[in-house]
Amino acid sequence: QVQLVESGGGLVQAGGSLRLSCAASGRTSFSRYAMGWFRQAPGKEREFVAAINWSGGSTYYADSVKGRWTISRDNAKNTVYLQLNSLKPEDTAVYYCAAEQTYRSSWYATETNAYTYWGQGTQVTVSS
């Protein structure tokens, strides 16, 4: 089991940047979890943003953020990050990190129901 706590959200102008963090704690080694970031805007379904495998050697992005954002992890700090650059008003949402324990180093998922553990979310608001 793992507990996830996101931080780093806030209000930023269009074109600005933020870095979200997701700190994990629990009995299982963080390096055995694949991690994902999702977001949910008001009135919309939660959607995939980015994912990263065990080691951080493989990353995956939604088309809407590809080239603008970067997911990374520091297994020594039990933390996964999402660097948000060139923010747009349509990026406004609550951002959630998610974790799934896996024995496959290459595993990742873009579906919300593939992840067992979720954080409480952090609000990102981008003004125009």
PDB file of C-alpha atoms in Angstrom:
ATOM      1  CA  GLN A   1       0.000   0.000   0.000  1.00  0.00           C
ATOM      2  CA  VAL A   2       1.170   3.535  -0.696  1.00  0.00           C
ATOM      3  CA  GLN A   3      -0.050   6.984   0.290  1.00  0.00           C
ATOM      4  CA  LEU A   4       0.309   9.833  -2.183  1.00  0.00           C
ATOM      5  CA  VAL A   5       0.367  13.558  -1.498  1.00  0.00           C
ATOM      6  CA  GLU A   6       0.470  16.086  -4.315  1.00  0.00           C
ATOM      7  CA  SER A   7       1.758  19.628  -4.023  1.00  0.00           C
ATOM      8  CA  GLY A   8       2.885  22.499  -6.196  1.00  0.00           C
ATOM      9  CA  GLY A   9      -0.386  23.622  -7.724  1.00  0.00           C
ATOM     10  CA  GLY A  10      -1.433  27.226  -7.873  1.00  0.00           C
ATOM     11  CA  LEU A  11      -2.528  30.155  -9.989  1.00  0.00           C
ATOM     12  CA  VAL A  12      -0.336  31.066 -12.951  1.00  0.00           C
ATOM     13  CA  GLN A  13      -0.676  33.180 -16.069  1.00  0.00           C
ATOM     14  CA  ALA A  14      -0.860  31.614 -19.496  1.00  0.00           C
ATOM     15  CA  GLY A  15       2.617  30.798 -20.728  1.00  0.00           C
ATOM     16  CA  GLY A  16       3.906  30.271 -17.227  1.00  0.00           C
ATOM     17  CA  SER A  17       5.267  27.193 -15.518  1.00  0.00           C
ATOM     18  CA  LEU A  18       4.644  25.079 -12.441  1.00  0.00           C
ATOM     19  CA  ARG A  19       6.212  21.966 -11.018  1.00  0.00           C
ATOM     20  CA  LEU A  20       3.944  19.475  -9.343  1.00  0.00           C
ATOM     21  CA  SER A  21       5.281  16.967  -6.859  1.00  0.00           C
ATOM     22  CA  CYS A  22       3.793  13.757  -5.589  1.00  0.00           C
ATOM     23  CA  ALA A  23       5.370  12.331  -2.462  1.00  0.00           C
ATOM     24  CA  ALA A  24       4.808   8.664  -1.736  1.00  0.00           C
ATOM     25  CA  SER A  25       4.990   6.816   1.543  1.00  0.00           C
ATOM     26  CA  GLY A  26       4.326   3.218   2.439  1.00  0.00           C
ATOM     27  CA  ARG A  27       5.791  -0.170   3.109  1.00  0.00           C
ATOM     28  CA  THR A  28       6.508  -1.202  -0.459  1.00  0.00           C
ATOM     29  CA  SER A  29       9.499   0.260  -2.201  1.00  0.00           C
ATOM     30  CA  PHE A  30       8.527   3.244  -4.308  1.00  0.00           C
ATOM     31  CA  SER A  31      10.645   1.899  -7.132  1.00  0.00           C
ATOM     32  CA  ARG A  32       8.139  -0.939  -7.590  1.00  0.00           C
ATOM     33  CA  TYR A  33       5.371   1.453  -8.563  1.00  0.00           C
ATOM     34  CA  ALA A  34       4.598   2.793 -11.968  1.00  0.00           C
ATOM     35  CA  MET A  35       3.272   6.327 -11.637  1.00  0.00           C
ATOM     36  CA  GLY A  36       0.820   8.448 -13.549  1.00  0.00           C
ATOM     37  CA  TRP A  37      -0.530  11.958 -13.560  1.00  0.00           C
ATOM     38  CA  PHE A  38      -4.144  12.671 -14.421  1.00  0.00           C
ATOM     39  CA  ARG A  39      -6.297  15.775 -14.386  1.00  0.00           C
ATOM     40  CA  GLN A  40      -9.946  16.597 -14.026  1.00  0.00           C
ATOM     41  CA  ALA A  41     -11.529  19.859 -15.090  1.00  0.00           C
ATOM     42  CA  PRO A  42     -14.945  20.922 -13.818  1.00  0.00           C
ATOM     43  CA  GLY A  43     -17.696  18.978 -15.524  1.00  0.00           C
ATOM     44  CA  LYS A  44     -15.261  16.682 -17.302  1.00  0.00           C
ATOM     45  CA  GLU A  45     -13.987  13.184 -16.782  1.00  0.00           C
ATOM     46  CA  ARG A  46     -10.578  12.527 -15.311  1.00  0.00           C
ATOM     47  CA  GLU A  47      -8.056  12.213 -18.108  1.00  0.00           C
ATOM     48  CA  PHE A  48      -4.556  10.882 -18.539  1.00  0.00           C
ATOM     49  CA  VAL A  49      -1.699  13.355 -18.650  1.00  0.00           C
ATOM     50  CA  ALA A  50       1.567  11.463 -18.256  1.00  0.00           C
ATOM     51  CA  ALA A  51       3.039   8.229 -16.945  1.00  0.00           C
ATOM     52  CA  ILE A  52       6.442   6.906 -16.011  1.00  0.00           C
ATOM     53  CA  ASN A  53       7.739   3.406 -15.431  1.00  0.00           C
ATOM     54  CA  TRP A  54       9.671   2.032 -12.465  1.00  0.00           C
ATOM     55  CA  SER A  55      13.050   3.375 -13.235  1.00  0.00           C
ATOM     56  CA  GLY A  56      12.008   6.571 -14.948  1.00  0.00           C
ATOM     57  CA  GLY A  57      13.576   5.369 -18.157  1.00  0.00           C
ATOM     58  CA  SER A  58      10.293   5.385 -20.051  1.00  0.00           C
ATOM     59  CA  THR A  59       7.770   8.192 -20.112  1.00  0.00           C
ATOM     60  CA  TYR A  60       4.443   8.650 -21.880  1.00  0.00           C
ATOM     61  CA  TYR A  61       2.325  11.704 -22.512  1.00  0.00           C
ATOM     62  CA  ALA A  62      -1.100  12.710 -23.685  1.00  0.00           C
ATOM     63  CA  ASP A  63      -0.940  14.459 -27.026  1.00  0.00           C
ATOM     64  CA  SER A  64      -2.286  17.625 -25.432  1.00  0.00           C
ATOM     65  CA  VAL A  65       0.798  18.037 -23.235  1.00  0.00           C
ATOM     66  CA  LYS A  66       3.511  16.380 -25.289  1.00  0.00           C
ATOM     67  CA  GLY A  67       6.434  18.706 -25.817  1.00  0.00           C
ATOM     68  CA  ARG A  68       5.280  21.088 -23.073  1.00  0.00           C
ATOM     69  CA  TRP A  69       5.448  18.958 -19.950  1.00  0.00           C
ATOM     70  CA  THR A  70       7.884  16.493 -18.421  1.00  0.00           C
ATOM     71  CA  ILE A  71       7.278  13.689 -15.960  1.00  0.00           C
ATOM     72  CA  SER A  72      10.195  12.464 -13.877  1.00  0.00           C
ATOM     73  CA  ARG A  73      10.842  10.602 -10.644  1.00  0.00           C
ATOM     74  CA  ASP A  74      13.417  10.420  -7.921  1.00  0.00           C
ATOM     75  CA  ASN A  75      13.179   6.992  -6.328  1.00  0.00           C
ATOM     76  CA  ALA A  76      15.590   7.968  -3.584  1.00  0.00           C
ATOM     77  CA  LYS A  77      13.138  10.698  -2.538  1.00  0.00           C
ATOM     78  CA  ASN A  78       9.984   8.646  -3.193  1.00  0.00           C
ATOM     79  CA  THR A  79       8.702  11.452  -5.364  1.00  0.00           C
ATOM     80  CA  VAL A  80       7.358  11.869  -8.862  1.00  0.00           C
ATOM     81  CA  TYR A  81       7.287  15.246 -10.565  1.00  0.00           C
ATOM     82  CA  LEU A  82       5.383  16.891 -13.360  1.00  0.00           C
ATOM     83  CA  GLN A  83       6.982  19.975 -14.890  1.00  0.00           C
ATOM     84  CA  LEU A  84       4.321  22.080 -16.562  1.00  0.00           C
ATOM     85  CA  ASN A  85       5.619  24.596 -19.090  1.00  0.00           C
ATOM     86  CA  SER A  86       3.808  26.842 -21.560  1.00  0.00           C
ATOM     87  CA  LEU A  87       0.602  26.566 -19.578  1.00  0.00           C
ATOM     88  CA  LYS A  88      -2.703  27.308 -21.247  1.00  0.00           C
ATOM     89  CA  PRO A  89      -6.076  28.210 -19.724  1.00  0.00           C
ATOM     90  CA  GLU A  90      -7.394  24.826 -20.856  1.00  0.00           C
ATOM     91  CA  ASP A  91      -4.860  23.175 -18.558  1.00  0.00           C
ATOM     92  CA  THR A  92      -6.890  24.396 -15.585  1.00  0.00           C
ATOM     93  CA  ALA A  93      -7.887  21.339 -13.563  1.00  0.00           C
ATOM     94  CA  VAL A  94      -7.256  19.377 -10.419  1.00  0.00           C
ATOM     95  CA  TYR A  95      -4.164  17.261 -10.953  1.00  0.00           C
ATOM     96  CA  TYR A  96      -3.879  13.829  -9.396  1.00  0.00           C
ATOM     97  CA  CYS A  97      -1.002  11.435  -9.159  1.00  0.00           C
ATOM     98  CA  ALA A  98      -1.628   7.716  -9.202  1.00  0.00           C
ATOM     99  CA  ALA A  99       0.415   4.630  -8.440  1.00  0.00           C
ATOM    100  CA  GLU A 100       0.228   1.000  -9.375  1.00  0.00           C
ATOM    101  CA  GLN A 101       2.491  -1.709  -8.038  1.00  0.00           C
ATOM    102  CA  THR A 102       3.824  -3.837 -10.833  1.00  0.00           C
ATOM    103  CA  TYR A 103       6.396  -6.555 -11.389  1.00  0.00           C
ATOM    104  CA  ARG A 104       6.907  -5.517 -14.986  1.00  0.00           C
ATOM    105  CA  SER A 105       9.493  -2.820 -15.420  1.00  0.00           C
ATOM    106  CA  SER A 106       7.984  -1.639 -18.681  1.00  0.00           C
ATOM    107  CA  TRP A 107       4.428  -1.332 -17.385  1.00  0.00           C
ATOM    108  CA  TYR A 108       2.463   1.881 -17.651  1.00  0.00           C
ATOM    109  CA  ALA A 109      -1.193   2.737 -18.192  1.00  0.00           C
ATOM    110  CA  THR A 110      -3.291   5.608 -19.439  1.00  0.00           C
ATOM    111  CA  GLU A 111      -6.599   4.419 -17.980  1.00  0.00           C
ATOM    112  CA  THR A 112      -7.735   5.634 -14.589  1.00  0.00           C
ATOM    113  CA  ASN A 113      -8.978   2.200 -13.566  1.00  0.00           C
ATOM    114  CA  ALA A 114      -5.510   0.716 -14.053  1.00  0.00           C
ATOM    115  CA  TYR A 115      -4.197   2.518 -10.978  1.00  0.00           C
ATOM    116  CA  THR A 116      -5.026   1.462  -7.448  1.00  0.00           C
ATOM    117  CA  TYR A 117      -3.652   4.348  -5.409  1.00  0.00           C
ATOM    118  CA  TRP A 118      -4.491   8.022  -5.785  1.00  0.00           C
ATOM    119  CA  GLY A 119      -3.585  11.271  -4.145  1.00  0.00           C
ATOM    120  CA  GLN A 120      -6.038  13.945  -3.092  1.00  0.00           C
ATOM    121  CA  GLY A 121      -5.197  16.276  -5.956  1.00  0.00           C
ATOM    122  CA  THR A 122      -3.749  19.742  -6.357  1.00  0.00           C
ATOM    123  CA  GLN A 123      -5.461  22.609  -8.151  1.00  0.00           C
ATOM    124  CA  VAL A 124      -3.826  24.253 -11.144  1.00  0.00           C
ATOM    125  CA  THR A 125      -5.486  27.402 -12.458  1.00  0.00           C
ATOM    126  CA  VAL A 126      -4.178  29.140 -15.566  1.00  0.00           C
ATOM    127  CA  SER A 127      -5.417  32.650 -16.240  1.00  0.00           C
ATOM    128  CA  SER A 128      -5.552  34.141 -19.714  1.00  0.00           C
TER     129      SER A 128
END
